[in-house]
Coordinates of C-alpha atoms in Angstrom, one line a residue:
X299 CA 77.7 81.8 101.7
X300 CA 79.8 84.5 103.5
X301 CA 81.6 83.0 106.6
X302 CA 81.3 85.1 109.8
X303 CA 84.6 86.4 111.0
X304 CA 84.5 84.7 114.3
X305 CA 83.8 81.3 112.7
X306 CA 86.4 81.9 110.0
X307 CA 89.1 82.8 112.8
X308 CA 88.3 79.9 114.9
X309 CA 88.3 77.4 111.8
X310 CA 91.9 78.6 110.7
X311 CA 93.0 78.3 114.3
X312 CA 92.9 74.4 113.7
X313 CA 95.7 74.8 111.0
X314 CA 98.4 74.1 113.6
X315 CA 96.5 70.6 114.5
X316 CA 95.4 69.6 111.1
X317 CA 98.9 69.4 109.4
X318 CA 97.1 68.5 106.1
X319 CA 96.0 71.8 105.5
X320 CA 99.7 72.8 104.8
X321 CA 101.3 71.1 101.7
X322 CA 104.8 69.5 102.9
X323 CA 107.3 70.3 100.2
X324 CA 110.8 68.7 101.2
X325 CA 112.5 70.5 98.1
X326 CA 111.6 74.1 97.3
X327 CA 112.5 76.8 94.6
X328 CA 111.2 79.9 93.3
X329 CA 110.1 77.9 90.2
X330 CA 107.4 76.4 92.6
X331 CA 105.8 79.8 92.9
X332 CA 103.5 81.7 90.5
X333 CA 105.4 83.5 87.4
X334 CA 106.0 87.1 88.2
X335 CA 106.3 86.4 92.0
X336 CA 108.6 88.9 93.6
X337 CA 111.3 87.8 95.9
X338 CA 113.2 90.3 97.8
X339 CA 115.0 91.4 101.1
X340 CA 114.6 94.7 103.1
X341 CA 116.0 97.5 105.3
X342 CA 115.2 100.7 106.7
X343 CA 116.8 104.1 106.6
X344 CA 117.9 104.5 110.3
X345 CA 118.6 101.1 110.7
X346 CA 121.3 100.6 108.1
X347 CA 122.2 104.0 106.4
X348 CA 124.4 105.4 109.3
X349 CA 125.7 108.7 108.1
X350 CA 123.5 110.4 110.8
X351 CA 125.1 113.9 110.9
X352 CA 126.4 113.9 107.3
X353 CA 125.5 116.0 104.3
X354 CA 122.7 117.9 105.6
X355 CA 120.5 115.4 107.4
X356 CA 119.0 116.6 110.8
X357 CA 117.9 114.4 113.6
X358 CA 115.0 112.2 113.7
X359 CA 113.2 111.4 117.1
X360 CA 115.5 108.2 117.2
X361 CA 118.6 110.4 117.4
X362 CA 118.1 112.0 120.7
X363 CA 116.5 108.9 122.0
X364 CA 119.3 106.7 121.2
X365 CA 121.9 109.2 122.4
X366 CA 120.4 109.2 125.8
X367 CA 121.1 105.7 126.0
X368 CA 117.7 104.6 126.0
X369 CA 118.3 101.4 123.9
X370 CA 118.7 98.1 126.1
X371 CA 122.1 97.8 124.8
X372 CA 123.0 101.5 124.6
X373 CA 123.3 101.7 121.0
X374 CA 122.8 104.3 118.3
X375 CA 122.0 104.1 114.5
X376 CA 124.7 106.7 113.9
X377 CA 127.0 104.3 111.8
X378 CA 124.7 101.1 111.7
X379 CA 125.6 99.3 108.5
X380 CA 126.9 102.4 107.0
X381 CA 125.0 101.6 103.9
X382 CA 125.2 105.4 103.0
X383 CA 128.5 104.7 102.1
X384 CA 128.2 101.1 101.1
X385 CA 125.0 101.1 99.1
X386 CA 127.1 100.0 95.9
X387 CA 128.7 96.9 97.5
X388 CA 125.3 96.1 99.0
X389 CA 123.3 96.3 95.5
X390 CA 126.4 94.1 94.1
X391 CA 125.3 91.6 96.7
X392 CA 121.8 91.7 95.8
X393 CA 122.5 91.3 92.2
X394 CA 124.7 88.2 92.9
X395 CA 121.9 86.6 95.3
X396 CA 119.3 86.9 92.4
X397 CA 116.9 89.4 94.3
X398 CA 114.1 90.9 92.2
X399 CA 113.4 93.7 94.6
X400 CA 114.9 95.5 97.5
X401 CA 112.5 97.2 99.9
X402 CA 114.0 100.3 101.9
X403 CA 112.8 103.5 103.3
X404 CA 113.5 107.1 102.8
X405 CA 114.8 109.0 105.8
X406 CA 112.5 112.1 105.6
X407 CA 114.9 114.0 107.8
X408 CA 117.6 113.4 105.3
X409 CA 115.4 114.4 102.2
X410 CA 113.8 117.2 103.9
X411 CA 115.7 118.2 106.9
X412 CA 113.2 120.5 108.8
X413 CA 110.3 118.1 107.9
X414 CA 108.9 120.7 105.6
X415 CA 110.4 123.5 103.3
X416 CA 113.6 123.0 101.2
X417 CA 114.8 119.6 100.1
X418 CA 118.3 118.7 100.8
X419 CA 120.4 118.3 97.7
X420 CA 122.8 115.7 99.2
X421 CA 119.8 113.6 100.6
X422 CA 118.4 113.9 96.9
X423 CA 121.4 112.7 95.4
X424 CA 121.9 109.8 97.7
X425 CA 118.3 108.4 96.9
X426 CA 118.6 109.1 93.3
X427 CA 122.0 107.1 93.2
X428 CA 120.5 104.2 95.2
X429 CA 117.5 103.9 93.0
X430 CA 119.7 104.0 89.8
X431 CA 122.1 101.5 91.2
X432 CA 119.3 99.0 91.7
X433 CA 117.7 99.7 88.3
X434 CA 121.1 99.2 86.5
X435 CA 121.4 95.9 88.1
X436 CA 117.6 95.1 87.3
X437 CA 116.2 95.2 90.9
X438 CA 113.1 96.9 91.8
X439 CA 113.0 99.5 94.4
X440 CA 110.0 99.2 96.8
X441 CA 109.9 102.3 99.0
X442 CA 108.5 102.9 102.2
X443 CA 107.9 106.4 103.0
X444 CA 107.8 106.4 106.8
X445 CA 109.5 103.7 108.7
X446 CA 109.3 105.1 112.4
X447 CA 112.1 107.9 112.0
X448 CA 109.9 111.0 112.3
X449 CA 111.7 114.4 112.0
X450 CA 112.4 115.7 115.3
X451 CA 111.8 119.3 114.1
X452 CA 108.1 118.4 113.5
X453 CA 107.9 116.7 116.8
X454 CA 109.3 120.0 118.5
X455 CA 107.1 122.1 116.2
X456 CA 103.6 120.8 117.1
X457 CA 103.8 117.4 118.7
X458 CA 104.2 115.2 115.7
X459 CA 101.6 112.7 115.0
X460 CA 99.4 113.9 117.8
X461 CA 98.4 117.1 115.8
X462 CA 96.4 117.1 112.4
X463 CA 99.1 119.5 111.1
X464 CA 101.0 116.2 110.2
X465 CA 98.5 115.3 107.5
X466 CA 99.4 118.2 105.2
X467 CA 103.2 117.9 106.2
X468 CA 103.1 114.2 105.2
X469 CA 101.2 114.8 102.0
X470 CA 103.7 117.4 100.9
X471 CA 106.6 115.0 101.9
X472 CA 105.1 112.1 99.8
X473 CA 104.4 114.3 97.0
X474 CA 108.2 115.3 96.8
X475 CA 109.3 111.6 96.8
X476 CA 106.6 110.9 93.9
X477 CA 107.9 113.6 92.0
X478 CA 111.6 113.1 92.4
X479 CA 111.7 109.3 92.2
X480 CA 108.2 107.9 91.1
X481 CA 109.5 107.6 87.2
X482 CA 111.8 104.7 88.5
X483 CA 109.8 103.6 91.6
X484 CA 106.6 101.5 91.2
X485 CA 105.9 100.2 94.5
X486 CA 105.3 102.5 97.3
X487 CA 104.0 102.0 100.9
X488 CA 103.0 105.0 103.0
X489 CA 103.7 103.5 106.6
X490 CA 105.6 100.6 108.0
X491 CA 103.6 98.9 110.8
X492 CA 101.3 102.0 112.0
X493 CA 99.5 99.4 114.1
X494 CA 102.7 98.9 116.3
X495 CA 104.1 102.4 117.1
X496 CA 101.2 104.3 118.4
X497 CA 101.1 101.7 121.5
X498 CA 104.8 101.5 121.8
X499 CA 105.4 105.2 121.9
X500 CA 102.0 106.6 123.3
X501 CA 100.8 104.0 125.6
X502 CA 103.4 102.2 127.4
X503 CA 106.3 105.0 126.5
X504 CA 109.0 102.6 125.3
X505 CA 109.7 104.4 121.9
X506 CA 110.3 107.9 121.3
X507 CA 108.5 110.4 121.9
X508 CA 108.2 108.2 125.1
X509 CA 104.5 109.4 126.0
X510 CA 102.3 107.7 128.5
X511 CA 100.3 108.2 131.7
X512 CA 100.2 106.6 135.1
X513 CA 99.5 103.8 135.5
X514 CA 100.2 102.4 132.1
X515 CA 103.7 103.3 131.1
X516 CA 105.9 100.1 131.2
X517 CA 109.3 102.3 130.1
X518 CA 108.6 105.8 130.1
X519 CA 108.8 108.2 132.9
X520 CA 105.1 109.2 132.3
X521 CA 105.3 112.7 133.2
X522 CA 103.9 113.5 129.7
X523 CA 101.1 112.0 127.7
X524 CA 97.7 110.3 128.1
X525 CA 97.6 106.5 127.3
X526 CA 93.9 106.3 127.2
X527 CA 93.5 108.3 124.1
X528 CA 97.0 109.4 122.6
X529 CA 97.4 106.0 120.8
X530 CA 94.0 106.2 119.1
X531 CA 94.6 110.0 118.2
X532 CA 98.0 109.0 116.4
X533 CA 96.3 106.0 114.6
X534 CA 93.7 108.4 113.2
X535 CA 96.1 110.9 112.1
X536 CA 98.3 108.4 110.5
X537 CA 95.0 107.0 108.6
X538 CA 94.2 110.4 107.4
X539 CA 97.9 111.0 106.2
X540 CA 98.0 107.6 104.4
X541 CA 94.7 108.6 102.7
X542 CA 96.0 112.2 101.7
X543 CA 99.3 110.5 100.3
X544 CA 97.2 107.9 98.2
X545 CA 95.0 110.8 97.0
X546 CA 98.0 112.9 95.8
X547 CA 99.4 109.8 94.4
X548 CA 96.5 108.9 92.4
X549 CA 95.4 112.4 91.2
X550 CA 98.8 113.7 90.0
X551 CA 101.3 110.5 89.5
X552 CA 99.8 107.2 89.2
X553 CA 98.6 107.3 85.6
X554 CA 101.9 108.3 84.3
X555 CA 104.1 106.5 86.4
X556 CA 101.8 103.4 86.5
X557 CA 103.0 102.5 90.0
X558 CA 101.1 100.9 93.0
X559 CA 100.5 102.2 96.5
X560 CA 99.6 100.6 99.7
X561 CA 100.3 100.5 103.5
X562 CA 102.3 97.8 105.4
X563 CA 101.0 96.5 109.0
X564 CA 102.4 94.2 111.4
X565 CA 100.2 91.0 110.6
X566 CA 99.9 88.9 113.8
X567 CA 97.9 85.7 113.8
X568 CA 95.7 84.8 116.9
X569 CA 94.5 81.7 117.9
X570 CA 91.7 80.9 120.8
X571 CA 93.5 79.4 123.8
X572 CA 90.2 77.3 124.1
X573 CA 87.2 76.8 122.2
X574 CA 85.1 78.5 124.6
X575 CA 82.9 81.4 123.1
X576 CA 84.6 84.0 125.3
X577 CA 88.2 82.9 124.1
X578 CA 86.7 83.0 120.6
X579 CA 85.3 86.5 121.0
X580 CA 88.4 87.6 122.8
X581 CA 90.7 86.5 119.7
X582 CA 88.5 88.3 117.1
X583 CA 88.5 91.5 119.3
X584 CA 92.1 91.1 119.7
X585 CA 92.6 90.8 116.0
X586 CA 90.5 93.9 115.3
X587 CA 92.6 96.0 117.7
X588 CA 96.2 94.7 116.1
X589 CA 95.2 94.4 112.6
X590 CA 91.8 95.5 111.8
X591 CA 92.6 98.9 113.3
X592 CA 94.3 99.9 110.1
X593 CA 93.1 97.3 107.5
X594 CA 89.2 97.9 108.2
X595 CA 89.4 101.7 107.4
X596 CA 91.3 101.3 104.2
X597 CA 89.1 98.4 102.9
X598 CA 85.7 99.6 104.2
X599 CA 86.2 103.0 105.5
X600 CA 85.7 102.9 109.2
X601 CA 87.2 101.3 112.3
X602 CA 86.1 97.7 113.4
X603 CA 82.8 97.5 115.3
X604 CA 84.4 96.0 118.2
X605 CA 86.9 99.0 118.7
X606 CA 84.1 101.5 118.4
X607 CA 82.2 99.6 121.1
X608 CA 84.8 99.0 123.5
X609 CA 86.8 102.4 123.1
X610 CA 83.7 104.7 122.9
X611 CA 84.2 108.3 122.7
X612 CA 87.8 107.9 123.2
X613 CA 88.2 106.7 119.5
X614 CA 88.0 109.5 116.9
X615 CA 85.6 109.4 114.4
X616 CA 85.9 109.8 110.5
X617 CA 83.8 112.5 108.6
X618 CA 81.9 111.0 105.6
X619 CA 84.5 112.6 103.3
X620 CA 87.1 110.8 105.1
X621 CA 85.6 107.6 105.1
X622 CA 85.4 107.7 101.4
X623 CA 88.8 108.9 101.0
X624 CA 90.0 105.8 103.1
X625 CA 87.7 103.2 101.5
X626 CA 89.9 101.5 98.9
X627 CA 93.1 103.4 99.4
X628 CA 95.5 100.9 98.5
X629 CA 96.5 98.8 95.4
X630 CA 97.9 96.4 97.7
X631 CA 98.4 95.6 101.6
X632 CA 102.0 94.9 102.9
X633 CA 102.2 92.4 105.8
X634 CA 105.2 92.0 108.1
X635 CA 104.8 88.7 109.7
X636 CA 106.8 86.9 112.6
X637 CA 104.3 86.4 115.3
X638 CA 101.5 83.8 116.2
X639 CA 100.1 83.7 119.8
X640 CA 97.1 82.0 121.8
X641 CA 94.5 84.3 123.2
X642 CA 92.3 84.0 126.4
X643 CA 89.8 86.3 127.4
X644 CA 90.1 88.6 130.5
X645 CA 86.9 88.7 132.7
X646 CA 85.3 92.0 133.7
X647 CA 87.9 94.1 131.6
X648 CA 85.0 96.5 130.5
X649 CA 84.5 97.2 134.1
X650 CA 88.0 98.9 134.5
X651 CA 87.3 102.4 134.8
X652 CA 90.5 103.9 133.3
X653 CA 91.8 101.7 130.2
X654 CA 94.5 102.3 127.7
X655 CA 95.0 100.7 124.5
X656 CA 96.2 97.0 126.1
X657 CA 93.5 97.0 128.6
X658 CA 90.9 97.8 125.8
X659 CA 91.8 94.4 124.4
X660 CA 90.3 92.7 127.3
X661 CA 92.6 89.6 126.5
X662 CA 96.1 88.3 127.3
X663 CA 98.5 86.6 124.9
X664 CA 100.4 83.3 125.4
X665 CA 102.6 81.1 123.7
X666 CA 101.7 78.1 125.7
X667 CA 98.6 75.7 125.7
X668 CA 98.2 72.9 128.5
X669 CA 102.3 73.3 129.0
X670 CA 102.9 73.0 125.3
X671 CA 104.5 75.7 123.3
X672 CA 102.7 76.7 120.1
X673 CA 106.1 76.8 118.5
X674 CA 109.7 76.3 119.2
X675 CA 111.0 79.8 120.6
X676 CA 113.7 81.3 118.5
X677 CA 116.8 83.2 120.2
X678 CA 114.5 86.3 120.3
X679 CA 112.3 84.5 122.7
X680 CA 109.2 84.7 120.2
X681 CA 107.8 81.4 118.9
X682 CA 108.4 80.1 115.4
X683 CA 104.9 79.0 114.0
X684 CA 105.1 78.6 110.1
X685 CA 101.4 77.7 109.6
X686 CA 100.7 81.2 111.3
X687 CA 101.5 82.6 107.8
X688 CA 99.1 80.5 105.9
X689 CA 96.1 81.1 108.5
X690 CA 96.9 84.9 108.2
X691 CA 96.8 85.0 104.6
X692 CA 93.8 82.5 104.5
X693 CA 91.8 85.2 106.8
X694 CA 92.7 88.2 104.6
X695 CA 91.4 86.2 101.6
X696 CA 88.1 85.4 103.2
X697 CA 87.6 88.6 105.2
X698 CA 88.9 91.2 102.9
X699 CA 88.0 89.9 99.4
X700 CA 91.5 88.5 98.6
X701 CA 93.4 91.6 98.2
X702 CA 96.9 91.8 96.6
X703 CA 99.4 91.2 99.4
X704 CA 103.1 91.3 99.6
X705 CA 105.1 89.8 102.6
X706 CA 107.4 92.8 103.3
X707 CA 109.0 91.3 106.5
X708 CA 109.5 87.7 107.7
X709 CA 112.8 86.8 109.4
X710 CA 114.7 85.3 112.1
X711 CA 116.8 86.8 114.7
X712 CA 120.0 85.4 116.1
X713 CA 121.6 86.7 119.2
X714 CA 124.7 88.7 118.7
X715 CA 127.3 86.2 120.2
X716 CA 130.7 88.0 119.9
X717 CA 132.4 85.1 121.5
X718 CA 131.7 83.0 118.2
X719 CA 134.2 82.6 115.5
X720 CA 133.2 84.1 112.2
X721 CA 132.6 80.6 110.4
X722 CA 130.2 79.9 113.6
X723 CA 128.5 83.0 113.5
X724 CA 127.7 82.5 109.6
X725 CA 126.4 79.0 110.2
X726 CA 123.0 80.3 110.9
X727 CA 121.0 76.8 110.4
X728 CA 117.9 78.1 112.2
X729 CA 117.3 81.0 110.1
X730 CA 117.8 78.8 107.1
X731 CA 115.1 76.4 108.5
X732 CA 112.9 79.3 109.4
X733 CA 113.0 80.6 105.8
X734 CA 112.1 77.2 104.5
X735 CA 109.3 76.5 106.6
X736 CA 107.8 79.9 106.2
X737 CA 108.0 79.8 102.4
X738 CA 106.3 76.4 102.5
X739 CA 103.4 77.8 104.5
X740 CA 103.3 80.8 102.0
X741 CA 103.1 78.6 98.9
X742 CA 100.4 76.6 100.7
X743 CA 98.4 79.7 101.0
X744 CA 98.9 80.5 97.5
X745 CA 98.1 77.3 96.1
X746 CA 94.8 77.4 98.2
X747 CA 94.0 80.7 96.5
X748 CA 95.8 83.7 98.5
X749 CA 96.7 86.6 96.2
X750 CA 99.9 87.0 97.5
X751 CA 102.5 88.8 95.1
X752 CA 105.7 88.8 96.9
X753 CA 108.0 88.0 99.8
X754 CA 111.0 89.8 101.2
X755 CA 113.2 88.4 104.0
X756 CA 114.0 90.7 106.9
X757 CA 116.7 91.7 106.6
X758 CA 119.3 92.0 103.6
X759 CA 122.0 93.2 106.1
X760 CA 122.3 93.1 109.9
X761 CA 120.7 96.2 111.0
X762 CA 120.2 98.2 114.2
X763 CA 117.0 96.9 115.5
X764 CA 114.4 99.1 117.0
X765 CA 113.6 96.5 119.7
X766 CA 117.2 95.1 120.4
X767 CA 119.7 97.6 119.1
X768 CA 122.6 95.3 117.9
X769 CA 121.9 92.5 120.5
X770 CA 119.9 90.4 117.7
X771 CA 121.0 90.0 114.2
X772 CA 118.4 89.4 111.3
X773 CA 120.8 90.0 108.1
X774 CA 121.3 87.4 105.4
X775 CA 124.6 89.3 105.4
X776 CA 126.6 89.4 108.8
X777 CA 128.0 93.0 109.3
X778 CA 131.0 93.5 111.3
X779 CA 129.8 96.2 113.3
X780 CA 133.3 96.6 115.3
X781 CA 135.2 97.2 112.1
X782 CA 135.5 100.5 110.6
X783 CA 134.6 99.5 106.9
X784 CA 131.5 97.5 108.2
X785 CA 132.5 94.4 106.3
X786 CA 129.8 92.2 104.9
X787 CA 129.7 88.2 105.2
X788 CA 127.3 85.8 103.7
X789 CA 125.7 83.6 105.9
X790 CA 124.7 80.0 105.2
X791 CA 121.0 81.2 104.8
X792 CA 122.1 83.8 102.0
X793 CA 123.7 80.8 100.3
X794 CA 120.3 78.8 100.5
X795 CA 118.2 81.8 99.3
X796 CA 120.7 82.4 96.5
X797 CA 120.0 78.6 95.4
X798 CA 116.3 79.1 95.9
X799 CA 116.2 82.3 93.8
X800 CA 118.2 80.5 91.0
X801 CA 115.5 77.7 90.7
X802 CA 117.7 75.1 92.3
X803 CA 115.7 72.6 94.6
X804 CA 117.7 71.8 98.0
X805 CA 116.3 70.3 101.1
X806 CA 118.2 71.8 103.8
X807 CA 117.3 68.9 106.0
X808 CA 119.3 66.3 103.8
X809 CA 122.0 68.3 102.1
X810 CA 124.8 70.2 103.9
X811 CA 124.7 73.3 102.1
X812 CA 127.4 74.9 104.1
X813 CA 130.1 72.5 102.8
X814 CA 128.7 72.1 99.2
X815 CA 127.6 75.5 98.5
X816 CA 130.6 75.9 95.9
X817 CA 129.3 74.0 93.0
X818 CA 130.3 74.9 89.4
X819 CA 131.2 77.7 87.2
X820 CA 128.0 77.5 85.4
X821 CA 126.2 79.1 88.3
X822 CA 128.2 82.1 88.0
X823 CA 128.9 82.5 91.6
X824 CA 130.6 81.1 94.4
X825 CA 129.8 81.6 98.0
X826 CA 132.3 81.6 101.0
X827 CA 132.2 84.3 103.5
X828 CA 130.8 86.7 100.5
X829 CA 129.4 86.3 97.2
X830 CA 131.3 87.2 94.1
X831 CA 130.5 87.0 90.4
X832 CA 132.9 84.7 88.2

């Protein structure tokens, strides 16, 4: 018997209470996971490459935005971790750690500086060199075609994602990538978190191109834009661009290159604040708007019924041909998972005459119930809720016929406290505990039948963060952003992940890894502030 989504969602909301639903494994290593399971770490182009004005790269929308001082810390990604000049060093660190794979993105404006037309030879050379270096070290490249850094030239030409012209330009860009790199790249995702940036950039006006309309903008000046419709137009064009890229890959490349293609969404888990029917319905509606917005079309060929009912004529419609192209347009689904929240219903939300994406939800989020947080808050202010990962994966298993899933992002940000000594900054116990506990939850989901195929830590090295600039550090490797050479230093969690990947079981709660990480020559490595091969 097929369980209705509302019942399924409420059932899995009980995971946080029923601790027996999650296996507790004090000791953990990669050997606990199925054979062939992929472990990696990730970054994205604008966040780590640097070299913003070198070798023919032209601006993305993030360049003028950050240069205008729009980030909370006034920073830019002009240099970032400078991976453009340090990729060999970084690949060496990945190899020493024992990563199976590295997830990164292509900078569209580095490879095709004008967004369409001529390929930049230097950009092509860089990505070929990075891919070849990974392959030489036995590390599988996982490439994201678009990770927020849209070419400014196309934004200026026709308004970027607001125009249907983008569909053909994205198809052409994707085809270049498949043709040039697909002989060595077997895992592709079209978009990173397409369910996040339409509202951030076209509703509240926080991210570039900072479009919004009064009274909905939180950060933009709201002189341009229409918050009531533009997020949905952008989402629609993203989905059609995804379908176009998948179509060209399957028609011209997949059979020969034998690769896989999917899309990566920000997978948030939602829990009803109470067991009232209104809160349960609001939770399902919120799930549909955040997650189902992009998953339902690629699985079933159309938007969730709740979105169509609430948004009405403001939500674009697919033609029959478009629905057919969207349905099944994935070989796997990527999930970036960080957050779990309580949801409660907002009464009379449908009576509001003017609504944007956030008001269409008809709900509010909170991380507190009866004065008790849903999980311990991390340094970024967000709650840490490991069981939310298992619940999310169980939902996908039941609701979407258990698709192949790769967890492409999961990580823990620490505040960039420059008053700390380097040893103290590297002693990231909170991150180590976070990774251990989320991997426990992931393993519990797999043992319960989830078809999850891989897990990637965010991030491999400290990066420019789109929400925080350099105020928060997610890296397994600490980057000295003040130093001209952007020196990397292994954190304590990097040491734990290395041992985990080498099949060594260590319980972080009982063993002081930081003091005992240098063990023996037989491991082939030692860890201090960096990893090296003996």
